[in-house]
Amino acid sequence: MSHIKIDGNKCKSCYLCMDVCPKKLIKKSEKIGKTGNCIVEFDDKNQECIGCAQCALVCPDMAIVEVYR
Amino acid sequence: MQQVYSIPKSIKQNSTFTFCPGCDHGLAIKLVAQVIDELELKENTIAVASSGCSVLLYDFLDVDCIESPHGRACAVATGIKRAHKAQGYNKFVFTYQGDGDFASIGLAESLHSALRGENITAICINNTNYGMTGGQLGPTTAMGQITTTSQSGRNKEYHGFPIKTAEHIALCEGTSFSARVALYDIKNIINAKKQIKKAFEYQKKGLGFSFVEILSTCPTNWKLTPQDSHKKIENELIKVYPLGIFKDIEND
Ligand SMILES: Cc1ncc(C[n+]2csc(CCOP(=O)(O)OP(=O)(O)O)c2C)c(N)n1
Ligand code: SF4
Ligand code: SF4
């Protein structure tokens, strides 16, 4: 099952990853991060992730730390 | 199932980038780190940081680093490369500089390093302003662009024209490679990494001065979201600063 791992301590809530996920599996969470905004979370109830790693590639803060395919 | 992405080995573990949210500096450093990993350069590299947001590089990159005075990174890199060579060591030496650093205060050092064909690589982040000091007009600020020191937009009567750095470097006979890339979408990010890799390989082959200008965002000083900053590059700035390879001695 493809999936990603997000490090909430590194996320700066820029939301660039949300735009590139082809399956729209990255969403704003309720948790407030270091910048005072909601950090993102991986929400893949239907196991749609294809492990393309595009989110990890665009994240400027290396907050998406691992991708498995 | 296998792991298809991990943090580059050349990035200090558990380090957190201190750039503003969405800033392309982080992405550029990540690509540089990936290339260092792929070419197995980590143990043999000396990185030269400059003044500006780019200086933060040494907080994250797990290679030997030195900070140079504002604009002098290519001169410092020249000294490091030559001094090691004289002792029989072929170190991999690259600079990571802002546009203000590389093409304004340091233009003489930068251009002459290219003219001398120093066997070093320079990465220049062109975010069209002086980021660290608060978004003043820089040598690369586009015509009409509003900055803290060009409140009604850059105009030719008062400020003159911006510099096309990659094209100028390409004109130097000592240059082996000069390209301009951008980071506003996946396709461009992948291409940017490819050109950085080529520039690094040219140094490894001893072909002379290699250069990559990365057209980057500065969301904070542009007063735009990271998304709108990328749109600004895609819709406006690549018309001013066309992407492409301006010199490639192995393929010209
Ligand atoms: C000799 C000297 N003059 C001025 C400064 C102040 N200063 C620090 S960073 C900077 C601008 C850097 O801009 P740029 O090179 O475009 O990099 P960015 O911050 O945008 O990445 C200036 C003018 C300095 N550190 N040293
Ligand atoms: S791209 Fe990275 S820093 Fe930005 S919201 Fe996504 S995980 Fe957070
Ligand atoms: S001031 Fe601009 S260049 Fe510097 S970290 Fe912030 S967004 Fe990036």
Coordinates of C-alpha atoms and ligand atoms in Angstrom, one line a residue:
Chain A
M1 CA 0.0 0.0 0.0
S2 CA 1.7 3.2 -1.2
H3 CA 1.9 6.0 1.4
I4 CA 3.8 9.0 2.6
K5 CA 5.1 10.2 6.0
I6 CA 4.8 13.8 7.0
D7 CA 6.9 15.4 9.7
G8 CA 4.5 17.9 11.3
N9 CA 7.4 19.7 13.1
K10 CA 8.9 20.6 9.7
C11 CA 5.7 21.6 7.9
K12 CA 5.4 25.3 7.3
S13 CA 1.8 25.2 5.9
C14 CA 2.7 26.5 2.4
Y15 CA 0.3 24.0 0.9
L16 CA 2.3 23.5 -2.2
C17 CA 2.0 19.7 -1.8
M18 CA -1.8 19.8 -1.7
D19 CA -1.8 21.3 -5.3
V20 CA 0.5 18.6 -6.8
C21 CA -1.0 15.4 -5.4
P22 CA -2.9 13.9 -8.3
K23 CA -5.3 12.2 -6.0
K24 CA -5.8 15.1 -3.6
L25 CA -4.8 13.0 -0.6
I26 CA -3.1 15.8 1.3
K27 CA -5.4 18.0 3.3
K28 CA -5.2 20.8 6.0
S29 CA -5.4 19.2 9.4
E30 CA -6.7 20.8 12.6
K31 CA -3.2 20.9 14.1
I32 CA -1.5 24.3 14.3
G33 CA 2.1 24.2 13.2
K34 CA 5.1 26.4 14.0
T35 CA 4.0 29.2 11.6
G36 CA 0.6 29.5 13.4
N37 CA -1.3 27.9 10.5
C38 CA -2.8 24.4 10.1
I39 CA -0.3 21.9 9.0
V40 CA -1.2 19.2 6.5
E41 CA -2.1 15.6 6.9
F42 CA -2.2 12.5 4.6
D43 CA -5.8 11.3 4.3
D44 CA -6.0 8.2 2.2
K45 CA -9.0 6.2 3.5
N46 CA -9.5 4.4 0.1
Q47 CA -5.8 3.6 -0.4
E48 CA -5.6 5.7 -3.6
C49 CA -1.9 6.8 -3.1
I50 CA 0.2 5.8 -6.1
G51 CA 3.5 6.7 -4.5
C52 CA 4.5 9.1 -7.2
A53 CA 6.5 11.2 -4.7
Q54 CA 5.5 14.5 -6.4
C55 CA 4.5 15.9 -3.0
A56 CA 7.9 15.1 -1.5
L57 CA 9.6 16.6 -4.5
V58 CA 7.8 20.0 -4.3
C59 CA 7.9 20.3 -0.5
P60 CA 10.5 23.1 0.1
D61 CA 10.9 22.2 3.7
M62 CA 11.5 18.5 3.4
A63 CA 8.5 17.9 5.7
I64 CA 7.4 15.0 3.5
V65 CA 10.2 12.7 4.7
E66 CA 9.3 9.3 3.3
V67 CA 7.4 7.9 0.3
Y68 CA 6.7 4.2 -0.2
R69 CA 5.4 2.6 -3.4
Chain B
M1 CA 6.6 -2.1 -1.4
Q2 CA 9.8 -0.1 -1.4
Q3 CA 10.9 3.3 -0.2
V4 CA 11.0 5.6 -3.3
Y5 CA 11.8 8.9 -1.5
S6 CA 13.9 9.8 1.5
I7 CA 15.7 12.9 2.8
P8 CA 19.0 13.2 0.9
K9 CA 22.0 11.9 2.8
S10 CA 23.8 15.2 2.3
I11 CA 21.3 17.0 4.4
K12 CA 22.0 17.1 8.1
Q13 CA 19.5 14.8 9.8
N14 CA 16.8 16.4 11.8
S15 CA 17.6 19.9 10.5
T16 CA 14.7 22.2 9.7
F17 CA 15.0 24.8 7.0
T18 CA 14.7 28.3 8.4
F19 CA 13.5 29.9 5.1
C20 CA 10.1 31.5 4.9
P21 CA 7.2 29.2 4.1
G22 CA 7.1 28.2 0.5
C23 CA 10.5 29.8 -0.4
D24 CA 12.3 28.2 -3.4
H25 CA 15.6 28.3 -1.5
G26 CA 14.6 25.1 0.3
L27 CA 13.8 23.3 -2.8
A28 CA 17.0 24.5 -4.6
I29 CA 19.1 23.2 -1.7
K30 CA 17.3 19.9 -1.6
L31 CA 18.0 19.4 -5.4
V32 CA 21.7 20.3 -4.8
A33 CA 21.8 17.7 -2.0
Q34 CA 20.2 15.1 -4.2
V35 CA 22.8 15.7 -6.9
I36 CA 25.7 15.5 -4.3
D37 CA 24.3 12.2 -3.2
E38 CA 23.9 10.8 -6.8
L39 CA 27.4 11.9 -7.8
E40 CA 28.8 10.7 -4.4
L41 CA 30.5 14.0 -3.8
K42 CA 29.6 14.4 -0.1
E43 CA 33.1 13.6 1.3
N44 CA 35.0 15.6 -1.3
T45 CA 32.9 18.8 -1.4
I46 CA 33.6 22.3 -0.1
A47 CA 30.6 24.5 -0.4
V48 CA 31.0 28.3 -0.4
A49 CA 28.0 30.2 1.0
S50 CA 27.5 33.9 0.5
S51 CA 25.6 36.8 2.1
G52 CA 21.8 36.7 1.9
C53 CA 19.2 34.1 2.7
S54 CA 21.5 31.7 0.7
V55 CA 24.0 31.8 3.6
L56 CA 21.7 29.5 5.6
L57 CA 22.9 26.7 3.4
Y58 CA 25.6 25.6 5.8
D59 CA 23.0 25.0 8.5
F60 CA 21.5 22.2 6.4
L61 CA 24.0 20.8 4.0
D62 CA 26.2 18.1 5.5
V63 CA 29.4 19.0 3.7
D64 CA 32.3 21.2 4.5
C65 CA 31.2 24.8 4.1
I66 CA 32.8 28.2 4.3
E67 CA 31.1 31.6 4.3
S68 CA 32.5 34.3 2.1
P69 CA 32.1 38.1 2.3
H70 CA 29.2 39.5 0.3
G71 CA 29.7 38.8 -3.4
R72 CA 33.1 37.2 -3.1
A73 CA 32.0 33.5 -3.2
C74 CA 33.6 32.8 -6.6
A75 CA 36.8 34.4 -5.5
V76 CA 36.9 32.4 -2.2
A77 CA 36.0 29.2 -4.3
T78 CA 38.9 30.0 -6.7
G79 CA 41.3 30.1 -3.8
I80 CA 40.0 26.9 -2.2
K81 CA 40.1 25.0 -5.5
R82 CA 43.6 26.2 -6.5
A83 CA 45.2 25.8 -3.0
H84 CA 44.0 22.2 -2.8
K85 CA 45.0 21.5 -6.3
A86 CA 48.5 22.8 -5.5
Q87 CA 48.6 20.2 -2.7
G88 CA 47.5 17.4 -5.0
Y89 CA 43.8 17.4 -3.9
N90 CA 41.0 17.7 -6.4
K91 CA 38.2 19.0 -4.2
F92 CA 34.7 19.6 -5.6
V93 CA 34.0 23.3 -5.0
F94 CA 30.7 25.1 -5.6
T95 CA 29.2 28.4 -4.5
Y96 CA 25.5 29.0 -3.6
Q97 CA 24.7 32.7 -4.0
G98 CA 21.8 35.1 -4.3
D99 CA 21.3 37.2 -7.4
G100 CA 22.3 40.4 -5.5
D101 CA 25.4 38.6 -4.2
F102 CA 26.4 37.1 -7.6
A103 CA 25.4 39.7 -10.0
S104 CA 25.6 43.0 -8.2
I105 CA 28.2 43.4 -5.4
G106 CA 30.0 40.4 -6.6
L107 CA 29.7 40.8 -10.4
A108 CA 33.4 41.4 -10.9
E109 CA 34.4 38.3 -8.9
S110 CA 31.8 36.2 -10.6
L111 CA 32.4 37.3 -14.2
H112 CA 36.2 37.0 -13.9
S113 CA 36.0 33.5 -12.4
A114 CA 34.1 32.6 -15.6
L115 CA 36.5 34.4 -17.8
R116 CA 39.4 32.6 -16.1
G117 CA 37.6 29.4 -16.6
E118 CA 38.0 28.4 -13.0
N119 CA 37.0 24.8 -12.6
I120 CA 34.2 25.6 -10.0
T121 CA 30.4 25.6 -10.1
A122 CA 28.2 28.5 -9.2
I123 CA 24.5 28.2 -8.3
C124 CA 22.7 31.6 -8.3
I125 CA 19.3 32.0 -6.9
N126 CA 17.5 34.7 -8.9
N127 CA 14.6 35.9 -6.8
T128 CA 14.6 39.4 -8.4
N129 CA 15.3 41.2 -5.1
Y130 CA 17.5 41.4 -2.0
G131 CA 15.6 38.8 0.1
M132 CA 17.4 38.8 3.4
T133 CA 17.5 42.6 3.8
G134 CA 13.8 43.2 3.1
G135 CA 13.2 43.1 -0.6
Q136 CA 15.1 46.0 -2.1
L137 CA 15.6 46.4 -5.8
G138 CA 18.4 44.2 -7.1
P139 CA 20.3 43.8 -10.3
T140 CA 17.7 41.3 -11.5
T141 CA 14.5 43.2 -10.5
A142 CA 12.3 43.3 -13.6
M143 CA 11.1 46.4 -15.4
G144 CA 8.1 47.8 -13.6
Q145 CA 8.5 45.6 -10.6
I146 CA 7.7 47.2 -7.2
T147 CA 10.2 46.7 -4.4
T148 CA 10.9 48.6 -1.2
T149 CA 13.4 50.8 -3.1
S150 CA 11.4 51.1 -6.3
Q151 CA 8.0 52.1 -5.0
S152 CA 6.5 53.0 -8.3
G153 CA 8.2 50.1 -10.2
R154 CA 11.6 49.8 -11.8
N155 CA 12.1 52.3 -14.6
K156 CA 14.8 52.8 -17.1
E157 CA 15.4 56.5 -16.4
Y158 CA 16.2 56.0 -12.7
H159 CA 17.3 52.4 -12.3
G160 CA 18.4 51.2 -15.7
F161 CA 17.9 47.7 -17.0
P162 CA 18.1 44.3 -15.2
I163 CA 21.0 41.8 -15.9
K164 CA 20.5 38.5 -17.7
T165 CA 23.1 36.7 -15.7
A166 CA 23.1 33.3 -17.4
E167 CA 23.5 34.9 -20.9
H168 CA 26.4 37.0 -19.7
I169 CA 28.2 34.1 -18.1
A170 CA 27.6 32.1 -21.3
L171 CA 29.6 34.8 -23.3
C172 CA 32.7 34.1 -21.2
E173 CA 35.2 31.9 -23.0
G174 CA 36.1 30.1 -19.8
T175 CA 32.5 29.0 -19.2
S176 CA 31.8 25.3 -19.8
F177 CA 28.1 25.4 -19.0
S178 CA 25.5 28.1 -18.3
A179 CA 21.7 27.5 -17.9
R180 CA 18.7 29.1 -16.4
V181 CA 16.0 26.9 -14.8
A182 CA 12.9 27.5 -12.7
L183 CA 11.0 25.6 -10.0
Y184 CA 7.4 26.4 -10.5
D185 CA 6.1 22.9 -11.5
I186 CA 7.2 19.3 -11.4
K187 CA 8.6 19.3 -15.0
N188 CA 10.7 22.3 -14.3
I189 CA 11.9 21.0 -10.9
I190 CA 13.1 17.7 -12.6
N191 CA 14.8 19.7 -15.3
A192 CA 16.5 22.0 -12.8
K193 CA 18.0 19.0 -11.1
K194 CA 19.2 17.7 -14.4
Q195 CA 21.0 20.9 -15.2
I196 CA 22.5 21.2 -11.7
K197 CA 23.8 17.6 -12.2
K198 CA 25.3 18.5 -15.6
A199 CA 27.0 21.6 -14.1
F200 CA 28.5 19.5 -11.3
E201 CA 29.6 16.8 -13.8
Y202 CA 31.4 19.4 -15.9
Q203 CA 33.5 20.4 -12.9
K204 CA 34.3 16.8 -12.2
K205 CA 35.5 16.5 -15.8
G206 CA 37.6 19.6 -15.4
L207 CA 35.9 21.6 -18.2
G208 CA 35.9 25.0 -16.6
F209 CA 33.3 27.3 -15.0
S210 CA 29.8 25.9 -14.8
F211 CA 26.8 27.9 -13.8
V212 CA 23.1 27.5 -13.1
E213 CA 20.8 30.4 -12.5
I214 CA 17.6 29.3 -10.7
L215 CA 14.6 31.6 -11.2
S216 CA 13.1 31.4 -7.7
T217 CA 10.4 32.9 -5.5
C218 CA 10.6 35.2 -2.5
P219 CA 7.0 35.0 -1.4
T220 CA 7.6 37.1 1.7
N221 CA 9.0 40.1 -0.1
W222 CA 6.9 39.7 -3.2
K223 CA 3.9 39.8 -0.8
L224 CA 2.3 36.9 -2.6
T225 CA 1.4 33.3 -1.5
P226 CA 3.8 30.6 -2.5
Q227 CA 1.3 29.5 -5.2
D228 CA 0.9 33.0 -6.6
S229 CA 4.7 33.5 -6.6
H230 CA 5.1 30.4 -8.8
K231 CA 2.4 31.8 -11.1
K232 CA 4.3 35.1 -11.3
I233 CA 7.3 33.2 -12.5
E234 CA 5.4 31.1 -15.0
N235 CA 3.3 34.0 -16.4
E236 CA 5.6 37.0 -16.1
L237 CA 9.2 36.3 -15.2
I238 CA 10.1 33.6 -17.7
K239 CA 9.3 36.2 -20.4
V240 CA 12.0 38.5 -18.9
Y241 CA 14.3 35.6 -18.0
P242 CA 13.9 32.9 -20.6
L243 CA 14.7 29.4 -19.5
G244 CA 17.3 27.3 -21.3
I245 CA 20.9 26.4 -21.8
F246 CA 23.0 29.2 -23.1
K247 CA 26.3 27.5 -23.3
D248 CA 27.2 23.8 -23.2
I249 CA 30.7 23.1 -24.5
E250 CA 30.1 19.4 -24.8
N251 CA 27.0 19.9 -27.0
D252 CA 27.3 23.2 -28.7
Ligands
LIG1 C1 29.6 44.1 2.3 C2 28.1 43.9 2.7 N1 27.2 44.8 2.2 C3 25.9 44.7 2.6 C4 25.5 43.6 3.3 C5 24.0 43.5 3.7 N2 23.4 42.4 3.0 C6 23.2 41.2 3.5 S1 22.3 40.1 2.6 C7 22.1 41.3 1.4 C8 21.3 41.1 0.1 C9 21.4 39.7 -0.4 O1 20.5 39.5 -1.5 P1 20.7 38.4 -2.5 O2 22.1 38.1 -2.9 O3 19.8 38.7 -3.7 O4 20.2 37.1 -1.7 P2 18.8 36.6 -1.1 O5 18.7 37.1 0.3 O6 17.7 37.3 -2.0 O7 18.7 35.2 -1.2 C10 22.8 42.5 1.7 C11 22.8 43.7 0.9 C12 26.5 42.7 3.8 N3 26.2 41.6 4.5 N4 27.8 42.9 3.4
SF4_2 S1 4.7 21.4 0.9 FE1 5.8 20.7 2.8 S2 5.8 22.5 4.2 FE2 4.3 22.9 2.5 S3 2.3 22.3 3.4 FE3 3.2 20.5 2.3 S4 4.3 19.3 3.9 FE4 3.9 21.4 4.7
SF4_3 S1 13.2 36.6 2.5 FE1 12.6 35.7 0.5 S2 14.5 34.6 -0.2 FE2 14.7 34.9 2.0 S3 13.9 33.1 3.0 FE3 12.2 34.6 2.9 S4 11.1 34.1 1.0 FE4 13.1 33.1 0.9

